[in-house]
Coordinates of C-alpha atoms in Angstrom, one line a residue:
X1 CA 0.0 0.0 0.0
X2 CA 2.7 2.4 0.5
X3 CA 4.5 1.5 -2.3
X4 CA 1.5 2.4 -4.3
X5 CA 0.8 5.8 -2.9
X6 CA 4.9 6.6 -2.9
X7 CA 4.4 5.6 -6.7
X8 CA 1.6 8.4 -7.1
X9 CA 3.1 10.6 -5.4
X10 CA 6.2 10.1 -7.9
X11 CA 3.5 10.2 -11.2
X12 CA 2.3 13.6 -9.5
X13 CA 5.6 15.0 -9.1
X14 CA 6.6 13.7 -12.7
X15 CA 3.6 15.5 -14.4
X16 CA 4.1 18.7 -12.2
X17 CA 7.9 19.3 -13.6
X18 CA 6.8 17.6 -17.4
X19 CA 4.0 20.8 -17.1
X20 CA 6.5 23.5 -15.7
X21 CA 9.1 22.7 -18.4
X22 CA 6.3 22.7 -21.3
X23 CA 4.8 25.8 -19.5
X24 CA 8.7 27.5 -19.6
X25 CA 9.2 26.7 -22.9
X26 CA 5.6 28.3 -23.9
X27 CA 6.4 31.5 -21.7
X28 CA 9.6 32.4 -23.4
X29 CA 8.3 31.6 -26.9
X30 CA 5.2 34.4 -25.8
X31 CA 7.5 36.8 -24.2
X32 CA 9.8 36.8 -27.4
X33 CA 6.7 37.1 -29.4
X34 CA 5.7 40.3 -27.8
X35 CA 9.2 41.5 -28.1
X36 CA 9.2 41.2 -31.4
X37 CA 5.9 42.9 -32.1
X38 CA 7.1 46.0 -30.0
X39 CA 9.9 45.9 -32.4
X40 CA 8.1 45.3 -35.5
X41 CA 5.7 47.7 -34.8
X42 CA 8.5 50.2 -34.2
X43 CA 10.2 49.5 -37.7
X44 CA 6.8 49.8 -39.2
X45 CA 5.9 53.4 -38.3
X46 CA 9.1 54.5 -40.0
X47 CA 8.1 52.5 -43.4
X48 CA 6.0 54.2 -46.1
X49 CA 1.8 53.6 -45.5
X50 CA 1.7 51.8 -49.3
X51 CA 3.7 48.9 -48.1
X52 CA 0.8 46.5 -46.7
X53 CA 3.4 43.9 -45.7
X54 CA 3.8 45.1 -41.6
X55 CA -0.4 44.7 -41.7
X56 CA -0.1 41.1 -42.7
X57 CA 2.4 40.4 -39.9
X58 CA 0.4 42.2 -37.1
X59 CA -2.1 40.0 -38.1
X60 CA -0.2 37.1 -38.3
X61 CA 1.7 37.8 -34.7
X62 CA -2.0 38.7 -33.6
X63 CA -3.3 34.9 -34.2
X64 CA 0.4 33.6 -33.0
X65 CA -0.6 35.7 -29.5
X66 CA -4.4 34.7 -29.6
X67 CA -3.0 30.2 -30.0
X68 CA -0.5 30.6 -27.8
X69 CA -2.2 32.7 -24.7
X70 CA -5.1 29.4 -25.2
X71 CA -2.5 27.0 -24.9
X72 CA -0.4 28.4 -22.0
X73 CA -3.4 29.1 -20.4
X74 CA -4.7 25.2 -20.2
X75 CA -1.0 24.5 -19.1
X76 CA -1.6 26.8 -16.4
X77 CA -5.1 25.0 -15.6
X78 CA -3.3 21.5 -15.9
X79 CA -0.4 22.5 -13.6
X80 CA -3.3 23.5 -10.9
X81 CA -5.1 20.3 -11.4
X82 CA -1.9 18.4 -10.5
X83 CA -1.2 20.5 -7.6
X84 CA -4.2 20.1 -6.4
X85 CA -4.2 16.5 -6.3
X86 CA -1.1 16.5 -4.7
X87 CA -2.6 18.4 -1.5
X88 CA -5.1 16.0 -1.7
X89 CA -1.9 13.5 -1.1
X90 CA -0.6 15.4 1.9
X91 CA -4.3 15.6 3.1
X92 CA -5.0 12.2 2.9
X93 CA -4.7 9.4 6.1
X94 CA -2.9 6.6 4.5
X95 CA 0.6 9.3 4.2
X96 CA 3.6 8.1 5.9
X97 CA 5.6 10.6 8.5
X98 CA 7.1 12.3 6.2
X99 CA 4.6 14.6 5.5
X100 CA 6.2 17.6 5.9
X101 CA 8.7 17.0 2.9
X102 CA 6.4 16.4 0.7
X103 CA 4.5 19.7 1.9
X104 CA 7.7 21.2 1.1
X105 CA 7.6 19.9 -2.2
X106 CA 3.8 21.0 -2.9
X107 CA 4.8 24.6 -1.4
X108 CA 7.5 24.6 -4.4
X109 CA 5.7 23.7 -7.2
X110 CA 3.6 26.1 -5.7
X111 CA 5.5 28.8 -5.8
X112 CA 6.7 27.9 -9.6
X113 CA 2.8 27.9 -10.8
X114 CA 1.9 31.1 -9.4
X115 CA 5.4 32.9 -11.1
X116 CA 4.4 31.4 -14.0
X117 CA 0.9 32.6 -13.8
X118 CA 2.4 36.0 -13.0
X119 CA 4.8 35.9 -15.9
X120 CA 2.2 35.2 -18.2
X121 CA -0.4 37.8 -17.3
X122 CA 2.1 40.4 -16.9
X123 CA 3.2 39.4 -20.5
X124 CA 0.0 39.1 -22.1
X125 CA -0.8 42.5 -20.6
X126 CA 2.2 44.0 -22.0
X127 CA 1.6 42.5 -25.3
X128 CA -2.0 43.9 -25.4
X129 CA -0.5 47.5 -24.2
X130 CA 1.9 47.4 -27.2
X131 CA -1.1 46.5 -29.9
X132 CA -3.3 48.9 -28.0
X133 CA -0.3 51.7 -28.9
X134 CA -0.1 50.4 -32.2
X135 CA -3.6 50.6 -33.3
X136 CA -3.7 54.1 -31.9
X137 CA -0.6 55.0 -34.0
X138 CA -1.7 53.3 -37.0
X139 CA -4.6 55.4 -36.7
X140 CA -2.9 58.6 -36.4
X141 CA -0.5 57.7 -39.5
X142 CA -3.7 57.1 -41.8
X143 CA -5.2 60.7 -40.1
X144 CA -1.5 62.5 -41.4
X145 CA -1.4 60.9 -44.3
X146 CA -5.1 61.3 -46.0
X147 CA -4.0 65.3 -44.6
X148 CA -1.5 65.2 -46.5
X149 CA -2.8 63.4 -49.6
X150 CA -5.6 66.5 -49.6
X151 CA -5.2 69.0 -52.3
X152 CA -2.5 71.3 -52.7
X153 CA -4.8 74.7 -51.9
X154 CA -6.5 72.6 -49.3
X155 CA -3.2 71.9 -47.3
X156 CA -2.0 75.5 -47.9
X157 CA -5.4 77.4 -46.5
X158 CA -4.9 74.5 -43.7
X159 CA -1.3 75.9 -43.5
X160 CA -2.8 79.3 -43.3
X161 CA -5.5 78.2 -40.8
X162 CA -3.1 77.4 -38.2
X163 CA -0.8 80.1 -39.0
X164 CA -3.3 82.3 -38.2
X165 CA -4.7 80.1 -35.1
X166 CA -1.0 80.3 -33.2
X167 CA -0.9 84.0 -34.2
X168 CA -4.3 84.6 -31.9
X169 CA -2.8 82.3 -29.0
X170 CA 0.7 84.2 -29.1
X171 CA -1.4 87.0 -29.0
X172 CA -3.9 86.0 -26.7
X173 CA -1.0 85.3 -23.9
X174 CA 1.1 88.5 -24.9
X175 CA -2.8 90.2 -23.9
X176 CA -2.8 88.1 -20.8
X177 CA 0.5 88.9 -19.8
X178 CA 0.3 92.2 -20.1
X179 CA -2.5 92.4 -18.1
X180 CA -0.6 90.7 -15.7
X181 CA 1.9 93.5 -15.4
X182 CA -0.7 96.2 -15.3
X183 CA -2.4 94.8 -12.6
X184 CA 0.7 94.0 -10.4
X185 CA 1.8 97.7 -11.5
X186 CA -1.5 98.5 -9.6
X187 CA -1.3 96.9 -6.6
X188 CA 2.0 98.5 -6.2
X189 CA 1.1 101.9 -7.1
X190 CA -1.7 101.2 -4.7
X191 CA 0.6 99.8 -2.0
X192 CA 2.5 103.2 -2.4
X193 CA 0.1 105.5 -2.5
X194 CA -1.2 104.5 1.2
X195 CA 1.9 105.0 2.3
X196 CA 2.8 108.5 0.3
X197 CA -1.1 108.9 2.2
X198 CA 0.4 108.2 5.6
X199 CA 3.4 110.3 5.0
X200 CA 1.6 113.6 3.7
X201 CA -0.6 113.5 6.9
X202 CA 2.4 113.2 8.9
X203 CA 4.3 116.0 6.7
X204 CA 0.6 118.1 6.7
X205 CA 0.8 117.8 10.8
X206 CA 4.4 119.0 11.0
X207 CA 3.6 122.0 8.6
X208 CA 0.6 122.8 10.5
X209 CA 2.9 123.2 13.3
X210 CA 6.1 124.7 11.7
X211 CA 4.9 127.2 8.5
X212 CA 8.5 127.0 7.4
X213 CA 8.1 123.3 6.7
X214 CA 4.8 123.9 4.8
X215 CA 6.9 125.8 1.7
X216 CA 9.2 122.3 1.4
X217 CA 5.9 120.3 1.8
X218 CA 4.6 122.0 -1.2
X219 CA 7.5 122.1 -3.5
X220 CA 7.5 118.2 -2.3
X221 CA 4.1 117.8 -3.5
X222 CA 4.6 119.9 -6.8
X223 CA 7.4 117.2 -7.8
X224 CA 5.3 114.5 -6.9
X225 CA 2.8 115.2 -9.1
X226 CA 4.8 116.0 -12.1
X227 CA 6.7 112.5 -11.4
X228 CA 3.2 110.4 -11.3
X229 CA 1.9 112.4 -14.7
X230 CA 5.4 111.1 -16.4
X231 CA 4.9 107.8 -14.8
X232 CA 1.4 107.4 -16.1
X233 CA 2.3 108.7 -19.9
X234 CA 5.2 105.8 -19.9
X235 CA 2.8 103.2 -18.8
X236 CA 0.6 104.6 -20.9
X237 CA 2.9 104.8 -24.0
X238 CA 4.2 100.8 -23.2
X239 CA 0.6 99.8 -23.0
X240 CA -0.1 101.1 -26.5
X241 CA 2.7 99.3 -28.0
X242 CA 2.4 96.8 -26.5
X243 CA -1.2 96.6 -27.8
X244 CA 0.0 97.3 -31.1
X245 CA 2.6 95.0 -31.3
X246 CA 0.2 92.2 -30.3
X247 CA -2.5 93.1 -33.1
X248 CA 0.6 93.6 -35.8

């Protein structure tokens, strides 16, 4: 009797490393197969759209992906089987004491099924990124090229189009930021005139007190205003060109 279940144990273990080395094989066939889309699909943006040829081998490397993702995938669910029937094993009441190697063992091939399992779908999910990419690309390429397969006076008043369309941004955010300035110039002046406001009514207090200030005061204030009118006709002047310049 214990011959018998030693020599299933053995037929479990022999199936569980025939799968693993089938399902290696099968993973690095699939993982060279999406390395060589990504590449293929890389080469075939920089050939001309004519040449149907890269179609035909997306295609082709599209039904390779499909039979081989089937087949790895009932490898995968064949690998489980037999590790399942070897807990069954360790479970059962007729095992000898050395139960925990051979728990050992199930814990390894184990561990090997669920990398493979990770492998694959990390694989498969990188393969599906790449033709998700290339689809999208391919798409674009047919968008640029029926552009530029348009007319000649179509593509120039196209030309002209967004010409004109980046002349109204530039414009838009030379408007924006000079708005920018003017308002910051605002705040400031503002800042500065509370505190030219605080300093006349101290200098007003002190002239009311000493009539010889009250002469300086005014001479003060006589500058004062002839600096804010030049100030004002240069911010005035730079706004206008500005303006100009924008609308040129």
């Amino acid at each position: 009797m214990a011959a018998g279940t030693s020599n299933y144990w053995e037929d479990l273990r022999k199936q569980a490393r025939q799968l693993e080395n089938e399902l290696d094989l099968k993973l690095v066939s699939f993982s060279k197969l999406c390395t060589s889309y990504s590449h293929s699909s890389t080469r075939d943006g920089r050939r001309d759209s004519s040449d149907t040829t890269p179609l035909l081998n997306g295609s082709s490397q599209d039904r390779m992906f499909e039979t081989m993702a089937i087949e790895i995938e009932q490898l995968l669910a064949r690998l489980t089987g037999v590790n399942d029937k070897m807990a069954e094993y360790t479970n059962s009441a007729g095992v000898p004491s050395l139960n925990a190697a051979l728990m050992h063992t199930l814990q390894r091939h184990r561990d090997i099924l669920q990398d493979y399992t990770h492998e694959f779908h990390k694989t498969k999910a990188n393969f599906m990124a790449i033709r998700e990419r290339e689809n999208l690309m391919g798409s674009v390429r047919k968008d640029i090229e029926s552009y530029k397969s348009g007319s000649g006076v179509n593509n120039r008043r196209t030309e002209l189009f967004l010409k004109e369309h980046d002349h109204l941004r530039n414009s838009d955010r030379l408007i924006e930021e000079t708005i920018s300035i003017a308002m910051a110039t605002k705040e400031n002046m503002t800042s500065q005139r509370g505190l030219l406001k605080s300093i006349q009514s101290k200098m007003n207090t002190l002239a009311n007190r000493f009539p010889a200030v009250n002469s300086l005061i005014q001479r003060i204030n006589l500058r004062k205003r002839r600096d804010s009118l030049i100030l004002g006709g240069v911010i005035g002047v730079c706004t206008i060109l500005l303006l100009l310049y924008a609308f040129h």
